[in-house]
mmCIF file with all atom_site columns, C-alpha atoms in Angstrom:
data_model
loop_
_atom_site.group_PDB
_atom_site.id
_atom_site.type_symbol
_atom_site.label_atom_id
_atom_site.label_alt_id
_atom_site.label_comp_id
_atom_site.label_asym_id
_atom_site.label_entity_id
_atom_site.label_seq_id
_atom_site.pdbx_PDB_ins_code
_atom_site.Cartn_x
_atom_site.Cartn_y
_atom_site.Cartn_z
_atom_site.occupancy
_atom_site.B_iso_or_equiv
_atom_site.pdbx_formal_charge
_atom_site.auth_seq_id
_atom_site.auth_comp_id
_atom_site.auth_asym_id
_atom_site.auth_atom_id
_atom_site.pdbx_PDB_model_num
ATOM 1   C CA . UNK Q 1 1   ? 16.063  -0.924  -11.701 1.00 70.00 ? 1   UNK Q CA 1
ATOM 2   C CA . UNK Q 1 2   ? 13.719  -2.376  -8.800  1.00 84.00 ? 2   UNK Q CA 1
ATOM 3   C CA . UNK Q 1 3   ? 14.738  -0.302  -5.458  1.00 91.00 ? 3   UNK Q CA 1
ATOM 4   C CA . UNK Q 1 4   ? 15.378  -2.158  -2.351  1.00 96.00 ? 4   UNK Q CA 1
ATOM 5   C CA . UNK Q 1 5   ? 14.447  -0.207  0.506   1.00 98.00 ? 5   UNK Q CA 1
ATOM 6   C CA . UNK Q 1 6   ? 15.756  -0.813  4.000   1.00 97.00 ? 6   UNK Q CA 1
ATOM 7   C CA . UNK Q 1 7   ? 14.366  1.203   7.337   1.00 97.00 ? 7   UNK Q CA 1
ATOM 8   C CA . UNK Q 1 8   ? 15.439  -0.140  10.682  1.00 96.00 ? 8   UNK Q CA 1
ATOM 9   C CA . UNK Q 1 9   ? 13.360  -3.070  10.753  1.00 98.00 ? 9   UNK Q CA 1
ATOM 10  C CA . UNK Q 1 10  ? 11.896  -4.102  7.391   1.00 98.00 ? 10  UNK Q CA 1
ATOM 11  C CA . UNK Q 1 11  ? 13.175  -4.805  3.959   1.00 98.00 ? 11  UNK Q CA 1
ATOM 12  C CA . UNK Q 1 12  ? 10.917  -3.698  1.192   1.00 98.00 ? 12  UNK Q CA 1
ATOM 13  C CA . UNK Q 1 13  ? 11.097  -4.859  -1.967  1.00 97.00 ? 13  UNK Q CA 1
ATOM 14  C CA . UNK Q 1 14  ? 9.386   -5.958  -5.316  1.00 96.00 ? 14  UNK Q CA 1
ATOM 15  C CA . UNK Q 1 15  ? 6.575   -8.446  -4.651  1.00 97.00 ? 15  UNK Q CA 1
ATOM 16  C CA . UNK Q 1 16  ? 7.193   -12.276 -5.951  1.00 95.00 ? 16  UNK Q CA 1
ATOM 17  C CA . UNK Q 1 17  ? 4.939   -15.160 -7.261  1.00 96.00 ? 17  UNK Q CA 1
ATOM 18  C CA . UNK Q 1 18  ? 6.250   -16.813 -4.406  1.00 97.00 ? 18  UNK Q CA 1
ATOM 19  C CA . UNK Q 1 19  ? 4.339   -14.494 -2.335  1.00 98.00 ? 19  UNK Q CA 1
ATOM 20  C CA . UNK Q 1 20  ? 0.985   -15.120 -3.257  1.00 98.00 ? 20  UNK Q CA 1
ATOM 21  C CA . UNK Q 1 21  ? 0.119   -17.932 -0.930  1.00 98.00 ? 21  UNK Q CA 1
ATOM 22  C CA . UNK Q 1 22  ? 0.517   -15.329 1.978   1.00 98.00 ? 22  UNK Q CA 1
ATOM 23  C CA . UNK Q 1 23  ? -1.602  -12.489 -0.334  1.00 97.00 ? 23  UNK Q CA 1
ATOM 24  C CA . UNK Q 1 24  ? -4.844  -15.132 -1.260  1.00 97.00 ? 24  UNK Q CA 1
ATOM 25  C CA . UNK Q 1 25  ? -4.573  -16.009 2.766   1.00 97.00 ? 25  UNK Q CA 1
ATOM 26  C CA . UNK Q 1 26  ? -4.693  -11.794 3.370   1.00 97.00 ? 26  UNK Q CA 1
ATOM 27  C CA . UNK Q 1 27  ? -7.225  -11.363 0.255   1.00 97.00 ? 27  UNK Q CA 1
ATOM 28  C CA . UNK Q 1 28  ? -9.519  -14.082 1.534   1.00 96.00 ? 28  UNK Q CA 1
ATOM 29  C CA . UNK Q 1 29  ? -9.984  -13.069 4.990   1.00 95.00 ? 29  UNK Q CA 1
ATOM 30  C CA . UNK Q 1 30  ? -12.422 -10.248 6.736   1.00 93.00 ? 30  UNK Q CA 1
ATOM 31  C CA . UNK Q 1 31  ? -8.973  -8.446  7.019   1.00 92.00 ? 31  UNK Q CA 1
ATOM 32  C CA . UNK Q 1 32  ? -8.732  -7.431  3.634   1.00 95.00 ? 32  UNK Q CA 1
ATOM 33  C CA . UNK Q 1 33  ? -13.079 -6.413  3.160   1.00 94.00 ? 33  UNK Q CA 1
ATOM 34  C CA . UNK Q 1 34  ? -11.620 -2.297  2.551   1.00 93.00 ? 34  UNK Q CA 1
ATOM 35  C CA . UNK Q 1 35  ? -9.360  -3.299  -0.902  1.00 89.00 ? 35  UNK Q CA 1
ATOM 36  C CA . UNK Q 1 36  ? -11.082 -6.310  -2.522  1.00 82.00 ? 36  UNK Q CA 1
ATOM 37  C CA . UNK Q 1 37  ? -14.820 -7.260  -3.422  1.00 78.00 ? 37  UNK Q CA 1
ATOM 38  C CA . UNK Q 1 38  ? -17.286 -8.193  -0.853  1.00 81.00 ? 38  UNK Q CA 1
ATOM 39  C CA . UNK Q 1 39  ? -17.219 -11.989 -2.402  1.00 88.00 ? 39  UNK Q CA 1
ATOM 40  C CA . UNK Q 1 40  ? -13.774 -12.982 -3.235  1.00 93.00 ? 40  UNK Q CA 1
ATOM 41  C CA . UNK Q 1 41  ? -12.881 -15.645 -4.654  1.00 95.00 ? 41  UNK Q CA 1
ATOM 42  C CA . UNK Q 1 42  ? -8.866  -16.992 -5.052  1.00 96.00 ? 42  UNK Q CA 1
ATOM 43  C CA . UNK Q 1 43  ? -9.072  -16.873 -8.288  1.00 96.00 ? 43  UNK Q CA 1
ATOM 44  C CA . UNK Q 1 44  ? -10.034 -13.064 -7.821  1.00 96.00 ? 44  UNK Q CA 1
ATOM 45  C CA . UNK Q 1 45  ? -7.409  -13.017 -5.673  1.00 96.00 ? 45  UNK Q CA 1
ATOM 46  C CA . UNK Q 1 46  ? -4.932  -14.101 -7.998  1.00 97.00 ? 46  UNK Q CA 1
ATOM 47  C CA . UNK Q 1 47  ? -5.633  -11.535 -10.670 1.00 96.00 ? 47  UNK Q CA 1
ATOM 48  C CA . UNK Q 1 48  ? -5.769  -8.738  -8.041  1.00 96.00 ? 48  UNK Q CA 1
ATOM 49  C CA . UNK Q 1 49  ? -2.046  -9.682  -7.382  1.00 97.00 ? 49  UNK Q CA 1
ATOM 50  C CA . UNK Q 1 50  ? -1.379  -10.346 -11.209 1.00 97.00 ? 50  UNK Q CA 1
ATOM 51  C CA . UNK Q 1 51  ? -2.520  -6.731  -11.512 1.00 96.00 ? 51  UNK Q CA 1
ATOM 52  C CA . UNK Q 1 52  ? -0.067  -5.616  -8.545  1.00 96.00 ? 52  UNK Q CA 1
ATOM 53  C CA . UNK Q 1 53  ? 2.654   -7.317  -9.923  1.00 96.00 ? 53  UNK Q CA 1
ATOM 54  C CA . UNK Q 1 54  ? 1.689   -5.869  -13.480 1.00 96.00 ? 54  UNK Q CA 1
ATOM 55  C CA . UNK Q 1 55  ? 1.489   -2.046  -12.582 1.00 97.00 ? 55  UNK Q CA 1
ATOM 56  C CA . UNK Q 1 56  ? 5.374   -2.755  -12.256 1.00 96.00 ? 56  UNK Q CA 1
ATOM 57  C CA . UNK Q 1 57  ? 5.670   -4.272  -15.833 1.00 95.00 ? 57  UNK Q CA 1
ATOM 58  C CA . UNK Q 1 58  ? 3.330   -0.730  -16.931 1.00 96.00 ? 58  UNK Q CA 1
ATOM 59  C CA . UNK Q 1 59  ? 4.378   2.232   -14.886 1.00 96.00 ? 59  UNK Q CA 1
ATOM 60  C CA . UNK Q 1 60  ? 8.161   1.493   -13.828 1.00 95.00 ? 60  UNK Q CA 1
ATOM 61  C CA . UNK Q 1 61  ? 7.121   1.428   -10.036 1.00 97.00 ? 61  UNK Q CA 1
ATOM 62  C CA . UNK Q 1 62  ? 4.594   0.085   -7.440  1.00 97.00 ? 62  UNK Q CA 1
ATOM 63  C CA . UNK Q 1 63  ? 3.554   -1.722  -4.288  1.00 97.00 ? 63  UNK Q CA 1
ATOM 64  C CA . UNK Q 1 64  ? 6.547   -2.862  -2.388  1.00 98.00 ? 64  UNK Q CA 1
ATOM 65  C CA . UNK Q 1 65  ? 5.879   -6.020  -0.286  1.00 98.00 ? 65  UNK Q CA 1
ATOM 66  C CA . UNK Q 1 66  ? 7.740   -5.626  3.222   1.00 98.00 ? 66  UNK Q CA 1
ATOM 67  C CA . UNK Q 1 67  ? 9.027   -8.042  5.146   1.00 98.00 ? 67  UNK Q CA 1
ATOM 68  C CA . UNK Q 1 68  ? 11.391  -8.164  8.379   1.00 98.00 ? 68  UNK Q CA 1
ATOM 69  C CA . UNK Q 1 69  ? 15.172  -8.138  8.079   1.00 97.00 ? 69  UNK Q CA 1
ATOM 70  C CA . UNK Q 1 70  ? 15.252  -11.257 10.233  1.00 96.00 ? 70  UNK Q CA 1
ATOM 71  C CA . UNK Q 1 71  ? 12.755  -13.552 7.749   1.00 96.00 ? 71  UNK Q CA 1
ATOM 72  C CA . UNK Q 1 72  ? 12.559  -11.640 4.515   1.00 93.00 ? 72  UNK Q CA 1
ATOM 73  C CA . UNK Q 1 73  ? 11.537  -14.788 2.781   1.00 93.00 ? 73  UNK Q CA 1
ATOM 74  C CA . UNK Q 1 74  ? 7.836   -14.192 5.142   1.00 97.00 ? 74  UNK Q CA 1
ATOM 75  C CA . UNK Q 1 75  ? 5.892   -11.196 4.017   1.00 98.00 ? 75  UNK Q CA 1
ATOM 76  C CA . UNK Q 1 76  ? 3.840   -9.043  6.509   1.00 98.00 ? 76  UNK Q CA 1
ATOM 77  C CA . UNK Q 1 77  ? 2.221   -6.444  3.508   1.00 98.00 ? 77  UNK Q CA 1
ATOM 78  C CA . UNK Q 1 78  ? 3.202   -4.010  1.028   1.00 98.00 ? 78  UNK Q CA 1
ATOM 79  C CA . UNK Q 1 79  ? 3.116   -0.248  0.664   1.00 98.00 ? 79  UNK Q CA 1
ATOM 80  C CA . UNK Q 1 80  ? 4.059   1.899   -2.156  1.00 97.00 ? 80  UNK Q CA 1
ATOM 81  C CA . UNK Q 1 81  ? 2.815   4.253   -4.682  1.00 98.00 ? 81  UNK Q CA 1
ATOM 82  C CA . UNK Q 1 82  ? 0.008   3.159   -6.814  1.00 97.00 ? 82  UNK Q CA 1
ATOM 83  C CA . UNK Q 1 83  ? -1.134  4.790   -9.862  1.00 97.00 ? 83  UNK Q CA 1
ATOM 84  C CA . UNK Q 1 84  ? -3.608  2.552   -11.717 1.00 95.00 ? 84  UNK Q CA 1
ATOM 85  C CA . UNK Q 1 85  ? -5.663  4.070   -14.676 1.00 94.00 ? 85  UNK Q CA 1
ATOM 86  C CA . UNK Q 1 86  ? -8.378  5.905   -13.916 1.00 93.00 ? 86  UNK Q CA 1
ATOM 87  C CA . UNK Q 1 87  ? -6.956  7.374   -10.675 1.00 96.00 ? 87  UNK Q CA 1
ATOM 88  C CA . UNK Q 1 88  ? -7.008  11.209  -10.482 1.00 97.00 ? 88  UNK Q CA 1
ATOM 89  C CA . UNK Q 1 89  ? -4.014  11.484  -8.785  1.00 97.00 ? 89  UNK Q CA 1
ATOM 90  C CA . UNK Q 1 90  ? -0.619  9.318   -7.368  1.00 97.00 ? 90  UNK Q CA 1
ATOM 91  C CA . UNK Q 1 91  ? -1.701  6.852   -4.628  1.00 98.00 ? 91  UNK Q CA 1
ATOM 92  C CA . UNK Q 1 92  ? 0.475   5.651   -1.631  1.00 98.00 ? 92  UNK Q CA 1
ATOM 93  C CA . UNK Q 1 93  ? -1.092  2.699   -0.531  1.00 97.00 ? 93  UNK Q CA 1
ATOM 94  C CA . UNK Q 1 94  ? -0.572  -0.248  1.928   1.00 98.00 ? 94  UNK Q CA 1
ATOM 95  C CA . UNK Q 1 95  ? -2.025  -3.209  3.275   1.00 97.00 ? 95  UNK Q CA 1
ATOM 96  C CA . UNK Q 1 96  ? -0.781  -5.483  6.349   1.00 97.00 ? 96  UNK Q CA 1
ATOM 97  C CA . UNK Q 1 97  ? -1.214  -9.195  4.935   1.00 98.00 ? 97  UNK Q CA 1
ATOM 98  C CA . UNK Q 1 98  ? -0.550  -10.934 8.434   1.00 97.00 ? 98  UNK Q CA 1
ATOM 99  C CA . UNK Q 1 99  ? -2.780  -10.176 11.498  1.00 95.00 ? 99  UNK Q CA 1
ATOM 100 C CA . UNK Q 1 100 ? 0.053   -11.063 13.999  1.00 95.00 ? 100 UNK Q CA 1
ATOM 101 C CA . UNK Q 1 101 ? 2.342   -7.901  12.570  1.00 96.00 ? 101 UNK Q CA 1
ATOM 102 C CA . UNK Q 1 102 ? -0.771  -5.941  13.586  1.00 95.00 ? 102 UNK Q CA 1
ATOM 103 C CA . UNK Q 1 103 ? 0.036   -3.022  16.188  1.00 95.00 ? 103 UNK Q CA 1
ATOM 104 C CA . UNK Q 1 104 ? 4.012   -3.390  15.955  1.00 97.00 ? 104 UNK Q CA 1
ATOM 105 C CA . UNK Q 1 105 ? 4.114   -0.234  13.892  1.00 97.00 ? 105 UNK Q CA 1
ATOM 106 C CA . UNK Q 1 106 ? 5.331   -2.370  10.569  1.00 98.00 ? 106 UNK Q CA 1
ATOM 107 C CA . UNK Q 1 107 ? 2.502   -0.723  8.370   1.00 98.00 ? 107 UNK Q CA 1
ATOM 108 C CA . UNK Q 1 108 ? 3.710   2.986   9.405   1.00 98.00 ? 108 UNK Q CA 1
ATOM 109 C CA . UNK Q 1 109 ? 7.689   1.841   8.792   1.00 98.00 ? 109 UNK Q CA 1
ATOM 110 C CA . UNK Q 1 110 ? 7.156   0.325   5.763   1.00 98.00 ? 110 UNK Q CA 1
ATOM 111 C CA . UNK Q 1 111 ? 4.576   3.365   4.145   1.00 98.00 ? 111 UNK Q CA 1
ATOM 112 C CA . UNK Q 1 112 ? 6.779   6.258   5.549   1.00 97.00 ? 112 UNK Q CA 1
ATOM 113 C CA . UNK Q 1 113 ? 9.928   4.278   3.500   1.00 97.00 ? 113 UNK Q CA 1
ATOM 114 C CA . UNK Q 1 114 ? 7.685   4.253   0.989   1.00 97.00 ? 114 UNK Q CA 1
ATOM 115 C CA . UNK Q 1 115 ? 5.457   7.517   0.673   1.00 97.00 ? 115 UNK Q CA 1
ATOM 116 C CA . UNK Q 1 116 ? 9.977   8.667   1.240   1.00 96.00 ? 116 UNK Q CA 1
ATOM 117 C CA . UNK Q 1 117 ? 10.965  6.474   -2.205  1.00 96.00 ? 117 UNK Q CA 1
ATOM 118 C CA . UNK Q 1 118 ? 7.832   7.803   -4.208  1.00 97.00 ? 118 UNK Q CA 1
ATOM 119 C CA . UNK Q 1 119 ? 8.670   11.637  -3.552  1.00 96.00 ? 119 UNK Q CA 1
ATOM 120 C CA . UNK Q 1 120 ? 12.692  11.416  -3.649  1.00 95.00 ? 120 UNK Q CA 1
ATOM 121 C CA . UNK Q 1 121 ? 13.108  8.833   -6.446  1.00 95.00 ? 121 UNK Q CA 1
ATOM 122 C CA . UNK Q 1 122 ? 10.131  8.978   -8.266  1.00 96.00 ? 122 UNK Q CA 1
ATOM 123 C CA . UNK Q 1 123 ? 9.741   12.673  -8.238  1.00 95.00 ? 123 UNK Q CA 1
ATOM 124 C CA . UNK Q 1 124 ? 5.908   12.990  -7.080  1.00 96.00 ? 124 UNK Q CA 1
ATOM 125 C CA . UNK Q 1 125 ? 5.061   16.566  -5.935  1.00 95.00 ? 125 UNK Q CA 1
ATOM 126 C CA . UNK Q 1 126 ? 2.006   14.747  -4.508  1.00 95.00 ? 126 UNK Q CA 1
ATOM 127 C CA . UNK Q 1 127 ? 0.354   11.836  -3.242  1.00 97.00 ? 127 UNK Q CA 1
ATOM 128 C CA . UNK Q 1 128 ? -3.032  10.978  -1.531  1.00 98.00 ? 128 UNK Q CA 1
ATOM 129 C CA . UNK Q 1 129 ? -4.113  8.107   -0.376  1.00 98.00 ? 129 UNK Q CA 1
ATOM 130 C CA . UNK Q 1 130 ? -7.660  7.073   -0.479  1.00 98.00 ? 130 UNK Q CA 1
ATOM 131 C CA . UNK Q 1 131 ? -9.631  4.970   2.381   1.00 97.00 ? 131 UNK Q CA 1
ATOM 132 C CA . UNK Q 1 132 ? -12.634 3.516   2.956   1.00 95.00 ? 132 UNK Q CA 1
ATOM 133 C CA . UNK Q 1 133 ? -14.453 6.167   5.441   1.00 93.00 ? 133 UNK Q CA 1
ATOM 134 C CA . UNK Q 1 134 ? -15.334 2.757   7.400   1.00 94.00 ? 134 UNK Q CA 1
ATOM 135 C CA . UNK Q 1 135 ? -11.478 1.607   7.646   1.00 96.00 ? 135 UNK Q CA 1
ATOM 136 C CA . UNK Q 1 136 ? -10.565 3.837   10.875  1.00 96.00 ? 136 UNK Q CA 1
ATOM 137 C CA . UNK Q 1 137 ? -7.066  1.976   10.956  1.00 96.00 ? 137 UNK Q CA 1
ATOM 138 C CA . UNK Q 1 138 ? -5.967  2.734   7.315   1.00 97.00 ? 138 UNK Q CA 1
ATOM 139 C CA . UNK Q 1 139 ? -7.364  6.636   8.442   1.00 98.00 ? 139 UNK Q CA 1
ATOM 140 C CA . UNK Q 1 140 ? -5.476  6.856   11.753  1.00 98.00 ? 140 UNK Q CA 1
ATOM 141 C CA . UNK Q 1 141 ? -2.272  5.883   9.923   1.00 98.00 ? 141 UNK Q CA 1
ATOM 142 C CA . UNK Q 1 142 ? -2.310  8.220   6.976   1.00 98.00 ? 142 UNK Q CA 1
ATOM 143 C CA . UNK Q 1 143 ? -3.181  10.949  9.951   1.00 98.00 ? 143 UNK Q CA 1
ATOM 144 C CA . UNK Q 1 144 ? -0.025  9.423   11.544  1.00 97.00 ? 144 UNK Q CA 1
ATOM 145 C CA . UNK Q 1 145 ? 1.956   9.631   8.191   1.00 97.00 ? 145 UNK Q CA 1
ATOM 146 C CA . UNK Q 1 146 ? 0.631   13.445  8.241   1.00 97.00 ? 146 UNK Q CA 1
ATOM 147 C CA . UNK Q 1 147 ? -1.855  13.193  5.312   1.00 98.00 ? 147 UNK Q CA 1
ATOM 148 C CA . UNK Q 1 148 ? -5.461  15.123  5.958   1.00 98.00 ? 148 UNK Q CA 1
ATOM 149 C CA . UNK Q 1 149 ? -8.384  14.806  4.230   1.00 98.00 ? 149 UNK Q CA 1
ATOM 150 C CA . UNK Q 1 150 ? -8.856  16.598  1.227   1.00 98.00 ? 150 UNK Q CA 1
ATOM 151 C CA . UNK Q 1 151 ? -12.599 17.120  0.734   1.00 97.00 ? 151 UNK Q CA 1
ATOM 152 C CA . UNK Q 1 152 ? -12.015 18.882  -2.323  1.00 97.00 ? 152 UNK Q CA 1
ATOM 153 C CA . UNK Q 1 153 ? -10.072 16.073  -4.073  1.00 97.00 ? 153 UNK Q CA 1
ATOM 154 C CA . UNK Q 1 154 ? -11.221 13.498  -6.596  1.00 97.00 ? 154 UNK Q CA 1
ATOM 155 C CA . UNK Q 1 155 ? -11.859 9.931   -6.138  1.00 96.00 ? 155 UNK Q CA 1
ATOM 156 C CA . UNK Q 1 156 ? -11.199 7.083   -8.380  1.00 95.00 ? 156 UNK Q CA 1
ATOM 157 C CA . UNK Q 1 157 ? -14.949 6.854   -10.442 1.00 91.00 ? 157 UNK Q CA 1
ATOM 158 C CA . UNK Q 1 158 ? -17.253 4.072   -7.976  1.00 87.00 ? 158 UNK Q CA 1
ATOM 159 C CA . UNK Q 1 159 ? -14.628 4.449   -5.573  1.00 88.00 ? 159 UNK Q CA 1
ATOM 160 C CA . UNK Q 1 160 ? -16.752 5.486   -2.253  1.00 90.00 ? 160 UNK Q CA 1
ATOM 161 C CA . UNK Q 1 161 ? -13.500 7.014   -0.059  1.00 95.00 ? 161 UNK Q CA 1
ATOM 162 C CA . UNK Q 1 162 ? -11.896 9.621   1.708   1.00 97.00 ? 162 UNK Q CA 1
ATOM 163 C CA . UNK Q 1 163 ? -9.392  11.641  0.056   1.00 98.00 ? 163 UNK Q CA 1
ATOM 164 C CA . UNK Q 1 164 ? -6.283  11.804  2.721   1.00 98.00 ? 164 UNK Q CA 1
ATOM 165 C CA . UNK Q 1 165 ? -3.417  14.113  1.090   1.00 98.00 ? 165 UNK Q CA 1
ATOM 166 C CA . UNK Q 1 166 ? 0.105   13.769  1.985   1.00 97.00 ? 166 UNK Q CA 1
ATOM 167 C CA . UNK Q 1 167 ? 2.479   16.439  2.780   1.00 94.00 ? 167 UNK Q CA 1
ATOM 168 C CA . UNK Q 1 168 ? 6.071   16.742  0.582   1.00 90.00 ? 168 UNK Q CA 1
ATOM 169 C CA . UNK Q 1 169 ? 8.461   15.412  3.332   1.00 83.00 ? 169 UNK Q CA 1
ATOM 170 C CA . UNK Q 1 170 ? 11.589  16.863  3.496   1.00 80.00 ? 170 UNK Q CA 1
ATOM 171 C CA . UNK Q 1 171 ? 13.878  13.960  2.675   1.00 68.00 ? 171 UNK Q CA 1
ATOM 172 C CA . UNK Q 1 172 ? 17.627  13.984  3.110   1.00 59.00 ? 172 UNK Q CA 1
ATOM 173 C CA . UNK Q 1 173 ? 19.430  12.037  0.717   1.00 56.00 ? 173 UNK Q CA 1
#
């Protein structure tokens, strides 16, 4: 069973071929130089999201791509635990696709629904999220979702990062 997740403003939900297009625009830009290669290519772009569609297909669970109530056919980015091989530990991640949902507080909605689904329905006891020391956005919202760095944490191996690990929320079912 794929959850749909709801918050006030955002539906999040499994990510679709059809959203692509919007993903190789994200993947492509200067936006997106913290989670991809520092020479992409689309057709590196299309096997990153082949792999972010797979990790559903291989774990049960994954990035959830959000999108407002009002247009949920137009994706804005996706959020949601992450647990690739060769990660130490559960990941919640996220990414903001569009630069015009920038500073509207999407990213924090749709992570906190998230970071919310992967404790309560997946049963994590703990989650970290790890950032590029030069991405000072990503940073300031994991501080905001009231993760701290962990200095004593692993990092994926060649992954150059901070460690930021997230408190157990209390969630009310």
């Amino acid at each position: 069973m794929t959850p749909v997740l709801e918050t006030e403003r955002l539906i999040l939900r499994r990510p679709e071929a059809s959203d692509l297009p919007v993903w190789l625009d994200f993947f492509m830009s200067d936006r997106a130089r913290y989670v991809r290669t520092p020479e992409p290519t689309r057709a590196l772009g299309w096997r990153a999201f082949a792999t972010i569609i797979g990790h559903w297909a291989i774990r049960g669970f994954g990035s959830l791509v959000f999108a407002e109530k009002a247009a949920p056919e137009a994706p804005l980015g996706a959020a949601g635990p992450w647990f690739p091989e060769g990660w130490p530990e559960p990941e919640l991640g996220w990414t903001l696709w569009r630069e015009e949902a920038e500073g509207k507080g999407f990213a924090f909605e749709a992570a906190s629904a998230a970071r919310d689904h992967a404790f309560r329905d997946l049963g994590w006891e703990t989650a970290v999220s790890y950032v590029d020391a030069r991405n000072t956005r990503s940073a300031r919202l994991a501080e905001r979702l009231g993760a701290r760095p962990d200095w004593s944490a692993k990092t994926p191996e060649g992954l150059q990062c901070v460690v930021f690990r997230h408190p157990k929320p209390e969630i009310h079912a």
